[in-house]
Amino acid sequence: MGDRLVDGARERAETGANPVMEASLGWKTLDDVALAGKTVLVRVDINVPMEAGQVTDATRIEKIVPTVEDIIARGGKVVLLAHFDRPKGKVVPEMSLSHVAPALEAALGRKVVFGADCVGDVAKAAIAAAAPGDVVLLENTRFHPGEEKNDPALAQGMAALGDIFVNDAFSAAHRAHASTAALAHLLPAAAGRLMEAELRALEAALGNPVRPVVAVVGGAKVSTKLDLLGNLVTKVDHLVIGGGMANTFLVAQGVEVGKSLAERDMADTAREILGKAQAAGCTIHLPVDIVVAREFKAGAASETLPVAQCPADAMILDAGPATVAALVKVFEASKTLIWNGPLGAFEIKPFDAATNAAAQAAARLTKAGKLVSVAGGGDTVAALNAADAADDFTFISTAGGAFLEWMEGKELPGVAALGA
Ligand code: ADP
Ligand code: MG
């Protein structure tokens, strides 16, 4: 499903209707490098799910096609570097990228020449054997212990294979590994098209956004999103806090939340975040009404109450309609939205209602050209898909950990290396 979203964003980008694609970018892209006659090492994320030797979801493979085609069209020879699963520095035959080669051939409609090592004579021979228009796929970088250690010697071995390094694996860019970090410093380096789209979206959402900016942060716990909240309050104009983590903020303000998920030991931390937001001029929005139930299961009897009236034996499982209405007003007054974390326990109906309504409002405003909307996070992507809203967002990041680290304001080693 994820590819549909990114494709939607890409289509809008190609027709020039996507404001995200118009801003200048602080990183080198494929547009900044000459490719004719060059051997181009392309770090990709093709860590696809497999069952019984078959790729069950080729989304990640499909997403690298534009980069590969662009390089070949401009006269470059493509050599793919990638990890697959977690072999932990040893050769594990089931984790060989050779199993992925057929799906890659199918997606590209090109011959894939497999090299059974990512460095040395075996790799060189595969590259030499590839005819123009063929794509070389080298073996799992994580078969070498040096990959996850960011070993300069391993990176040297990879650099010796080509002329230019292109990183198209944003989802692996938060890791300083030999093929994502060290290698990027040894050759002229640039972002591939997929990485470029992600960087543009994140820049438009947080780096250099059109204001006002509203961030929505939901999900289960404050403790997993402390760095995120701390960074966002200094960057955005409005911060909407929802989901289970809102309960912790309510507790911090002396509101009783009954049997709700809440981290009572985080109340001081929540108060610190509120103080930091106030100092930075960021307005915090907490639920004003709640949907509560006695049981967390589908079809459990639920009721909507003002936020201060959670019964002692009940759990808050979603935000109420007044909260959603207030939030939609904030969306309408904003130019940019960045979203991570559902507003309620969306996996179980009817506790998906607030997330669905807010997502649909964001999608509608985006479609009308009034909002740049960027979202990411495993459960968030699932929730926006379930709300049938994801297609109309400006950009949906499926990068997981790398997306979150970016939102936390951390420098991603694989991105920093592409600095112009
Ligand atoms: P993401 O994967 O997008 O980063 P999180 O993992 O942080 O998002 O949060 C998603 C989880 O938060 C979901 O499993 C959802 O059920 C849970 N959640 C949201 N609101 C509540 C709530 N009020 N009570 C309990 N769990 C909640
Ligand atoms: Mg999650």
GROMACS .gro file of N, CA and C in nm, residues 48-147:
model
  300
   48VAL      N    1   1.321  -0.672   0.152
   48VAL     CA    2   1.179  -0.703   0.133
   48VAL      C    3   1.139  -0.828   0.212
   49PRO      N    4   1.012  -0.837   0.250
   49PRO     CA    5   0.967  -0.959   0.317
   49PRO      C    6   0.961  -1.076   0.221
   50MET      N    7   1.005  -1.195   0.267
   50MET     CA    8   1.003  -1.314   0.182
   50MET      C    9   0.943  -1.430   0.257
   51GLU      N   10   0.874  -1.514   0.182
   51GLU     CA   11   0.822  -1.639   0.238
   51GLU      C   12   0.848  -1.750   0.139
   52ALA      N   13   0.906  -1.858   0.186
   52ALA     CA   14   0.935  -1.974   0.100
   52ALA      C   15   1.004  -1.932  -0.030
   53GLY      N   16   1.104  -1.844  -0.016
   53GLY     CA   17   1.184  -1.804  -0.131
   53GLY      C   18   1.117  -1.705  -0.225
   54GLN      N   19   0.997  -1.660  -0.192
   54GLN     CA   20   0.926  -1.564  -0.277
   54GLN      C   21   0.911  -1.430  -0.207
   55VAL      N   22   0.932  -1.323  -0.282
   55VAL     CA   23   0.910  -1.189  -0.227
   55VAL      C   24   0.759  -1.169  -0.212
   56THR      N   25   0.715  -1.136  -0.090
   56THR     CA   26   0.570  -1.121  -0.068
   56THR      C   27   0.523  -0.977  -0.083
   57ASP      N   28   0.615  -0.881  -0.076
   57ASP     CA   29   0.578  -0.741  -0.096
   57ASP      C   30   0.697  -0.671  -0.162
   58ALA      N   31   0.681  -0.636  -0.289
   58ALA     CA   32   0.793  -0.582  -0.367
   58ALA      C   33   0.800  -0.429  -0.362
   59THR      N   34   0.724  -0.369  -0.271
   59THR     CA   35   0.718  -0.222  -0.266
   59THR      C   36   0.856  -0.157  -0.267
   60ARG      N   37   0.944  -0.205  -0.180
   60ARG     CA   38   1.076  -0.142  -0.171
   60ARG      C   39   1.155  -0.156  -0.300
   61ILE      N   40   1.135  -0.265  -0.370
   61ILE     CA   41   1.206  -0.285  -0.498
   61ILE      C   42   1.149  -0.188  -0.602
   62GLU      N   43   1.018  -0.177  -0.605
   62GLU     CA   44   0.955  -0.088  -0.705
   62GLU      C   45   0.999   0.058  -0.686
   63LYS      N   46   1.021   0.094  -0.560
   63LYS     CA   47   1.055   0.234  -0.532
   63LYS      C   48   1.192   0.277  -0.584
   64ILE      N   49   1.282   0.181  -0.607
   64ILE     CA   50   1.416   0.221  -0.653
   64ILE      C   51   1.425   0.230  -0.805
   65VAL      N   52   1.317   0.188  -0.874
   65VAL     CA   53   1.321   0.185  -1.020
   65VAL      C   54   1.354   0.322  -1.082
   66PRO      N   55   1.291   0.433  -1.037
   66PRO     CA   56   1.322   0.562  -1.100
   66PRO      C   57   1.471   0.598  -1.094
   67THR      N   58   1.535   0.569  -0.982
   67THR     CA   59   1.678   0.599  -0.968
   67THR      C   60   1.760   0.515  -1.066
   68VAL      N   61   1.731   0.387  -1.070
   68VAL     CA   62   1.805   0.297  -1.158
   68VAL      C   63   1.787   0.340  -1.304
   69GLU      N   64   1.663   0.368  -1.341
   69GLU     CA   65   1.635   0.405  -1.481
   69GLU      C   66   1.702   0.538  -1.517
   70ASP      N   67   1.700   0.631  -1.425
   70ASP     CA   68   1.761   0.762  -1.450
   70ASP      C   69   1.911   0.745  -1.477
   71ILE      N   70   1.978   0.665  -1.394
   71ILE     CA   71   2.123   0.646  -1.410
   71ILE      C   72   2.153   0.578  -1.543
   72ILE      N   73   2.076   0.475  -1.576
   72ILE     CA   74   2.102   0.404  -1.703
   72ILE      C   75   2.074   0.496  -1.823
   73ALA      N   76   1.965   0.571  -1.814
   73ALA     CA   77   1.930   0.661  -1.925
   73ALA      C   78   2.040   0.764  -1.949
   74ARG      N   79   2.112   0.796  -1.842
   74ARG     CA   80   2.218   0.898  -1.857
   74ARG      C   81   2.356   0.834  -1.877
   75GLY      N   82   2.356   0.704  -1.911
   75GLY     CA   83   2.481   0.641  -1.951
   75GLY      C   84   2.564   0.583  -1.839
   76GLY      N   85   2.507   0.567  -1.721
   76GLY     CA   86   2.582   0.508  -1.610
   76GLY      C   87   2.556   0.359  -1.598
   77LYS      N   88   2.649   0.289  -1.535
   77LYS     CA   89   2.630   0.147  -1.505
   77LYS      C   90   2.591   0.136  -1.357
   78VAL      N   91   2.478   0.070  -1.330
   78VAL     CA   92   2.425   0.064  -1.194
   78VAL      C   93   2.476  -0.061  -1.121
   79VAL      N   94   2.536  -0.037  -1.004
   79VAL     CA   95   2.580  -0.146  -0.916
   79VAL      C   96   2.509  -0.128  -0.783
   80LEU      N   97   2.421  -0.220  -0.751
   80LEU     CA   98   2.341  -0.205  -0.629
   80LEU      C   99   2.412  -0.265  -0.508
   81LEU      N  100   2.414  -0.188  -0.400
   81LEU     CA  101   2.464  -0.235  -0.270
   81LEU      C  102   2.346  -0.233  -0.174
   82ALA      N  103   2.330  -0.339  -0.097
   82ALA     CA  104   2.216  -0.343  -0.006
   82ALA      C  105   2.242  -0.444   0.105
   83HIS      N  106   2.167  -0.427   0.214
   83HIS     CA  107   2.168  -0.530   0.317
   83HIS      C  108   2.040  -0.613   0.301
   84PHE      N  109   2.039  -0.728   0.365
   84PHE     CA  110   1.918  -0.809   0.364
   84PHE      C  111   1.911  -0.885   0.496
   85ASP      N  112   1.807  -0.856   0.571
   85ASP     CA  113   1.788  -0.923   0.701
   85ASP      C  114   1.906  -0.893   0.796
   86ARG      N  115   1.927  -0.979   0.893
   86ARG     CA  116   2.030  -0.953   0.994
   86ARG      C  117   2.127  -1.069   1.008
   87PRO      N  118   2.217  -1.087   0.912
   87PRO     CA  119   2.312  -1.200   0.921
   87PRO      C  120   2.422  -1.178   1.024
   88LYS      N  121   2.431  -1.056   1.079
   88LYS     CA  122   2.526  -1.027   1.187
   88LYS      C  123   2.671  -1.056   1.151
   89GLY      N  124   2.714  -1.016   1.033
   89GLY     CA  125   2.855  -1.023   0.997
   89GLY      C  126   2.901  -1.159   0.948
   90LYS      N  127   2.806  -1.250   0.926
   90LYS     CA  128   2.844  -1.384   0.876
   90LYS      C  129   2.769  -1.414   0.746
   91VAL      N  130   2.823  -1.507   0.668
   91VAL     CA  131   2.752  -1.549   0.547
   91VAL      C  132   2.640  -1.645   0.587
   92VAL      N  133   2.517  -1.603   0.566
   92VAL     CA  134   2.400  -1.687   0.597
   92VAL      C  135   2.327  -1.708   0.464
   93PRO      N  136   2.336  -1.829   0.407
   93PRO     CA  137   2.283  -1.850   0.270
   93PRO      C  138   2.137  -1.807   0.254
   94GLU      N  139   2.053  -1.829   0.355
   94GLU     CA  140   1.911  -1.790   0.341
   94GLU      C  141   1.898  -1.637   0.329
   95MET      N  142   1.999  -1.565   0.373
   95MET     CA  143   1.992  -1.419   0.369
   95MET      C  144   2.070  -1.363   0.250
   96SER      N  145   2.093  -1.446   0.151
   96SER     CA  146   2.162  -1.400   0.030
   96SER      C  147   2.068  -1.313  -0.053
   97LEU      N  148   2.122  -1.205  -0.106
   97LEU     CA  149   2.042  -1.118  -0.193
   97LEU      C  150   2.012  -1.184  -0.328
   98SER      N  151   2.079  -1.297  -0.355
   98SER     CA  152   2.048  -1.368  -0.480
   98SER      C  153   1.899  -1.407  -0.485
   99HIS      N  154   1.839  -1.428  -0.369
   99HIS     CA  155   1.696  -1.464  -0.365
   99HIS      C  156   1.607  -1.349  -0.412
  100VAL      N  157   1.660  -1.228  -0.404
  100VAL     CA  158   1.581  -1.110  -0.439
  100VAL      C  159   1.597  -1.075  -0.589
  101ALA      N  160   1.702  -1.131  -0.649
  101ALA     CA  161   1.734  -1.094  -0.788
  101ALA      C  162   1.617  -1.115  -0.886
  102PRO      N  163   1.544  -1.227  -0.879
  102PRO     CA  164   1.433  -1.244  -0.975
  102PRO      C  165   1.327  -1.133  -0.963
  103ALA      N  166   1.293  -1.095  -0.841
  103ALA     CA  167   1.193  -0.989  -0.822
  103ALA      C  168   1.247  -0.856  -0.875
  104LEU      N  169   1.377  -0.837  -0.859
  104LEU     CA  170   1.440  -0.715  -0.910
  104LEU      C  171   1.435  -0.713  -1.063
  105GLU      N  172   1.466  -0.826  -1.124
  105GLU     CA  173   1.459  -0.836  -1.271
  105GLU      C  174   1.318  -0.805  -1.319
  106ALA      N  175   1.219  -0.858  -1.248
  106ALA     CA  176   1.080  -0.837  -1.287
  106ALA      C  177   1.042  -0.690  -1.277
  107ALA      N  178   1.084  -0.625  -1.168
  107ALA     CA  179   1.045  -0.485  -1.147
  107ALA      C  180   1.115  -0.394  -1.248
  108LEU      N  181   1.239  -0.426  -1.282
  108LEU     CA  182   1.317  -0.340  -1.371
  108LEU      C  183   1.295  -0.374  -1.518
  109GLY      N  184   1.256  -0.499  -1.544
  109GLY     CA  185   1.252  -0.544  -1.682
  109GLY      C  186   1.391  -0.543  -1.743
  110ARG      N  187   1.491  -0.571  -1.662
  110ARG     CA  188   1.630  -0.572  -1.706
  110ARG      C  189   1.700  -0.694  -1.651
  111LYS      N  190   1.811  -0.732  -1.717
  111LYS     CA  191   1.890  -0.842  -1.665
  111LYS      C  192   1.966  -0.796  -1.540
  112VAL      N  193   1.961  -0.880  -1.438
  112VAL     CA  194   2.036  -0.851  -1.316
  112VAL      C  195   2.153  -0.949  -1.308
  113VAL      N  196   2.274  -0.894  -1.301
  113VAL     CA  197   2.394  -0.977  -1.286
  113VAL      C  198   2.429  -0.979  -1.137
  114PHE      N  199   2.429  -1.099  -1.079
  114PHE     CA  200   2.453  -1.108  -0.935
  114PHE      C  201   2.602  -1.132  -0.907
  115GLY      N  202   2.656  -1.059  -0.811
  115GLY     CA  203   2.794  -1.081  -0.766
  115GLY      C  204   2.790  -1.133  -0.624
  116ALA      N  205   2.853  -1.247  -0.598
  116ALA     CA  206   2.838  -1.315  -0.469
  116ALA      C  207   2.922  -1.255  -0.357
  117ASP      N  208   2.973  -1.135  -0.376
  117ASP     CA  209   3.037  -1.060  -0.267
  117ASP      C  210   3.023  -0.912  -0.302
  118CYS      N  211   3.029  -0.826  -0.200
  118CYS     CA  212   3.011  -0.683  -0.229
  118CYS      C  213   3.145  -0.611  -0.240
  119VAL      N  214   3.255  -0.684  -0.231
  119VAL     CA  215   3.389  -0.627  -0.251
  119VAL      C  216   3.476  -0.730  -0.324
  120GLY      N  217   3.593  -0.686  -0.367
  120GLY     CA  218   3.694  -0.779  -0.418
  120GLY      C  219   3.671  -0.827  -0.560
  121ASP      N  220   3.745  -0.934  -0.596
  121ASP     CA  221   3.746  -0.982  -0.734
  121ASP      C  222   3.611  -1.034  -0.780
  122VAL      N  223   3.536  -1.096  -0.688
  122VAL     CA  224   3.404  -1.150  -0.724
  122VAL      C  225   3.312  -1.036  -0.767
  123ALA      N  226   3.316  -0.927  -0.691
  123ALA     CA  227   3.233  -0.810  -0.724
  123ALA      C  228   3.280  -0.748  -0.856
  124LYS      N  229   3.411  -0.736  -0.870
  124LYS     CA  230   3.467  -0.674  -0.992
  124LYS      C  231   3.429  -0.755  -1.116
  125ALA      N  232   3.433  -0.887  -1.102
  125ALA     CA  233   3.400  -0.974  -1.216
  125ALA      C  234   3.253  -0.956  -1.256
  126ALA      N  235   3.165  -0.944  -1.158
  126ALA     CA  236   3.022  -0.925  -1.188
  126ALA      C  237   3.001  -0.793  -1.262
  127ILE      N  238   3.071  -0.691  -1.216
  127ILE     CA  239   3.055  -0.559  -1.279
  127ILE      C  240   3.108  -0.563  -1.422
  128ALA      N  241   3.221  -0.632  -1.440
  128ALA     CA  242   3.279  -0.642  -1.574
  128ALA      C  243   3.189  -0.722  -1.669
  129ALA      N  244   3.116  -0.818  -1.611
  129ALA     CA  245   3.032  -0.906  -1.694
  129ALA      C  246   2.902  -0.839  -1.739
  130ALA      N  247   2.867  -0.728  -1.673
  130ALA     CA  248   2.738  -0.665  -1.704
  130ALA      C  249   2.747  -0.585  -1.833
  131ALA      N  250   2.654  -0.611  -1.923
  131ALA     CA  251   2.647  -0.535  -2.048
  131ALA      C  252   2.574  -0.403  -2.023
  132PRO      N  253   2.588  -0.305  -2.115
  132PRO     CA  254   2.515  -0.180  -2.096
  132PRO      C  255   2.365  -0.207  -2.078
  133GLY      N  256   2.305  -0.145  -1.978
  133GLY     CA  257   2.163  -0.166  -1.951
  133GLY      C  258   2.134  -0.276  -1.852
  134ASP      N  259   2.235  -0.360  -1.825
  134ASP     CA  260   2.219  -0.459  -1.717
  134ASP      C  261   2.236  -0.388  -1.582
  135VAL      N  262   2.186  -0.451  -1.479
  135VAL     CA  263   2.203  -0.398  -1.343
  135VAL      C  264   2.279  -0.502  -1.262
  136VAL      N  265   2.381  -0.456  -1.190
  136VAL     CA  266   2.459  -0.547  -1.106
  136VAL      C  267   2.403  -0.542  -0.964
  137LEU      N  268   2.381  -0.658  -0.907
  137LEU     CA  269   2.339  -0.666  -0.767
  137LEU      C  270   2.448  -0.740  -0.690
  138LEU      N  271   2.506  -0.673  -0.590
  138LEU     CA  272   2.611  -0.737  -0.512
  138LEU      C  273   2.553  -0.796  -0.383
  139GLU      N  274   2.624  -0.893  -0.331
  139GLU     CA  275   2.576  -0.969  -0.215
  139GLU      C  276   2.560  -0.880  -0.090
  140ASN      N  277   2.474  -0.924  -0.004
  140ASN     CA  278   2.442  -0.864   0.127
  140ASN      C  279   2.564  -0.799   0.195
  141THR      N  280   2.558  -0.669   0.210
  141THR     CA  281   2.671  -0.599   0.274
  141THR      C  282   2.692  -0.647   0.418
  142ARG      N  283   2.585  -0.692   0.482
  142ARG     CA  284   2.597  -0.734   0.623
  142ARG      C  285   2.658  -0.873   0.640
  143PHE      N  286   2.696  -0.938   0.529
  143PHE     CA  287   2.774  -1.061   0.542
  143PHE      C  288   2.915  -1.028   0.593
  144HIS      N  289   2.955  -0.902   0.580
  144HIS     CA  290   3.086  -0.859   0.632
  144HIS      C  291   3.067  -0.793   0.769
  145PRO      N  292   3.144  -0.835   0.869
  145PRO     CA  293   3.130  -0.772   1.001
  145PRO      C  294   3.159  -0.622   0.998
  146GLY      N  295   3.238  -0.578   0.900
  146GLY     CA  296   3.273  -0.435   0.892
  146GLY      C  297   3.157  -0.345   0.855
  147GLU      N  298   3.051  -0.401   0.794
  147GLU     CA  299   2.939  -0.317   0.750
  147GLU      C  300   2.878  -0.239   0.867
   0.00000   0.00000   0.00000
